[in-house]
CSV table of C-alpha atoms in Angstrom, one decimal:
chain,number,residue,atom,x,y,z
A,1,SER,CA,-0.2,-0.3,0.6
A,2,LEU,CA,0.8,3.2,-0.8
A,3,ALA,CA,2.9,5.3,2.7
A,4,ILE,CA,3.6,9.0,0.3
A,5,VAL,CA,2.1,10.3,-3.1
A,6,ASP,CA,3.1,13.7,-3.5
A,7,SER,CA,2.9,17.1,-5.7
A,8,GLY,CA,3.6,16.1,-8.8
A,9,GLY,CA,2.3,12.8,-8.5
A,10,ALA,CA,5.5,10.1,-6.9
A,11,SER,CA,4.5,7.8,-4.8
A,12,LEU,CA,6.2,4.9,-2.4
A,13,THR,CA,5.2,1.9,-1.0
A,14,TYR,CA,6.1,1.6,3.0
A,15,GLY,CA,8.8,-1.1,1.8
A,16,ALA,CA,10.0,1.1,-0.7
A,17,LEU,CA,10.2,4.1,2.5
A,18,ASP,CA,12.2,1.8,4.5
A,19,ARG,CA,14.2,0.1,2.0
A,20,GLY,CA,15.5,4.5,1.4
A,21,ALA,CA,15.9,5.2,4.3
A,22,SER,CA,17.4,2.5,5.2
A,23,ALA,CA,20.5,2.8,2.7
A,24,VAL,CA,20.1,7.0,4.0
A,25,ALA,CA,21.0,6.0,7.2
A,26,ALA,CA,23.5,2.9,6.1
A,27,ALA,CA,24.9,6.0,4.1
A,28,LEU,CA,25.2,8.5,7.1
A,29,ARG,CA,26.1,6.0,9.3
A,30,ASP,CA,29.1,4.3,7.2
A,31,CYS,CA,30.5,8.3,7.5
A,32,GLY,CA,30.5,8.0,11.5
A,33,ILE,CA,27.0,9.9,11.9
A,34,GLY,CA,25.5,9.1,14.7
A,35,ARG,CA,23.1,10.0,17.5
A,36,GLY,CA,23.1,13.6,18.2
A,37,ASP,CA,25.0,14.5,15.0
A,38,ARG,CA,22.6,16.8,13.2
A,39,VAL,CA,22.5,16.2,8.8
A,40,GLY,CA,21.1,19.2,7.0
A,41,LEU,CA,17.7,18.5,4.4
A,42,ALA,CA,17.9,20.6,1.6
A,43,ALA,CA,15.6,19.4,-0.4
A,44,PRO,CA,12.2,20.2,-2.9
A,45,LYS,CA,9.3,18.1,-0.7
A,46,THR,CA,9.1,15.3,-2.7
A,47,THR,CA,9.0,12.2,-1.6
A,48,ARG,CA,12.9,11.7,-1.5
A,49,ALA,CA,12.6,13.9,0.7
A,50,VAL,CA,10.5,12.0,3.6
A,51,MET,CA,12.6,9.1,2.4
A,52,ALA,CA,15.9,11.4,3.5
A,53,LEU,CA,14.0,12.2,6.5
A,54,PHE,CA,13.5,9.3,8.0
A,55,GLY,CA,16.9,8.0,7.4
A,56,ILE,CA,17.9,9.9,9.1
A,57,LEU,CA,15.9,9.7,12.1
A,58,LYS,CA,17.1,6.2,11.7
A,59,ALA,CA,20.4,6.4,11.4
A,60,GLY,CA,19.9,8.3,15.3
A,61,ALA,CA,20.7,12.0,14.0
A,62,ALA,CA,18.7,15.3,13.7
A,63,TYR,CA,17.4,16.9,10.5
A,64,VAL,CA,17.8,20.5,9.3
A,65,PRO,CA,15.2,21.3,7.0
A,66,VAL,CA,16.5,23.7,4.4
A,67,ASP,CA,13.8,25.3,2.2
A,68,SER,CA,14.8,24.3,-0.8
A,69,ALA,CA,14.3,27.9,-2.4
A,70,ALA,CA,15.9,30.2,-0.4
A,71,PRO,CA,18.4,32.0,-1.1
A,72,VAL,CA,21.8,29.7,-1.3
A,73,GLU,CA,24.1,31.9,1.3
A,74,ARG,CA,20.9,32.2,4.1
A,75,ALA,CA,20.6,27.6,3.4
A,76,ARG,CA,24.6,27.7,4.2
A,77,ARG,CA,24.4,30.0,6.9
A,78,ILE,CA,21.4,28.1,9.3
A,79,MET,CA,23.4,24.8,8.2
A,80,ALA,CA,26.9,26.3,9.0
A,81,ASP,CA,25.1,28.1,12.9
A,82,CYS,CA,23.4,24.6,13.3
A,83,GLY,CA,26.5,23.1,13.3
A,84,VAL,CA,25.6,20.8,10.4
A,85,GLN,CA,28.4,17.9,10.1
A,86,ALA,CA,26.3,16.5,7.4
A,87,VAL,CA,24.1,17.0,4.4
A,88,VAL,CA,21.1,15.2,2.1
A,89,ALA,CA,20.9,17.6,-1.1
A,90,THR,CA,19.4,16.7,-4.6
A,91,ALA,CA,21.6,18.7,-7.6
A,92,GLY,CA,19.8,21.7,-7.6
A,93,THR,CA,20.7,22.3,-3.5
A,94,LEU,CA,24.4,21.4,-4.1
A,95,SER,CA,25.6,24.9,-3.5
A,96,PHE,CA,24.0,25.4,-0.3
A,97,VAL,CA,26.1,22.7,1.6
A,98,PRO,CA,28.6,24.1,3.6
A,99,ASP,CA,32.3,24.3,3.9
A,100,THR,CA,31.9,22.5,7.0
A,101,SER,CA,29.9,19.9,6.2
A,102,ARG,CA,32.3,16.3,5.8
A,103,LEU,CA,30.1,14.5,4.1
A,104,VAL,CA,27.2,15.1,1.2
A,105,ILE,CA,24.2,12.5,0.4
A,106,LEU,CA,23.0,13.5,-2.8
A,107,LEU,CA,19.8,12.3,-3.7
A,108,ASP,CA,18.3,11.6,-7.2
A,109,GLU,CA,16.4,9.4,-8.4
A,110,ALA,CA,18.9,6.3,-7.8
A,111,GLY,CA,18.5,6.1,-4.3
A,112,PRO,CA,21.0,8.2,-2.2
A,113,ARG,CA,24.8,8.2,-3.3
A,114,GLY,CA,27.8,9.6,-1.4
């Protein structure tokens, strides 16, 4: 059964949501992200962003949401001020990643890539 349907019509089943979230969590854990770490989430509001959000939580980290329509400098300042150690981004939001982030996971149609 469907877990999520976004405004563009894309959908994820509960199984696909769990698999994708687990992949994001594994990628974060493999790079040392865990309990108490902060992870920026710079992605448009889609099913993939929800998958990433659950993956961040599965890794034991806290997510810092950043509006993908925000100005780049504002987004970078928010993430730097929050001390994010990693960022989950899309190709369109890579410019949001602050210099202090040690890991970027690119969230695209193929799933998370580190």
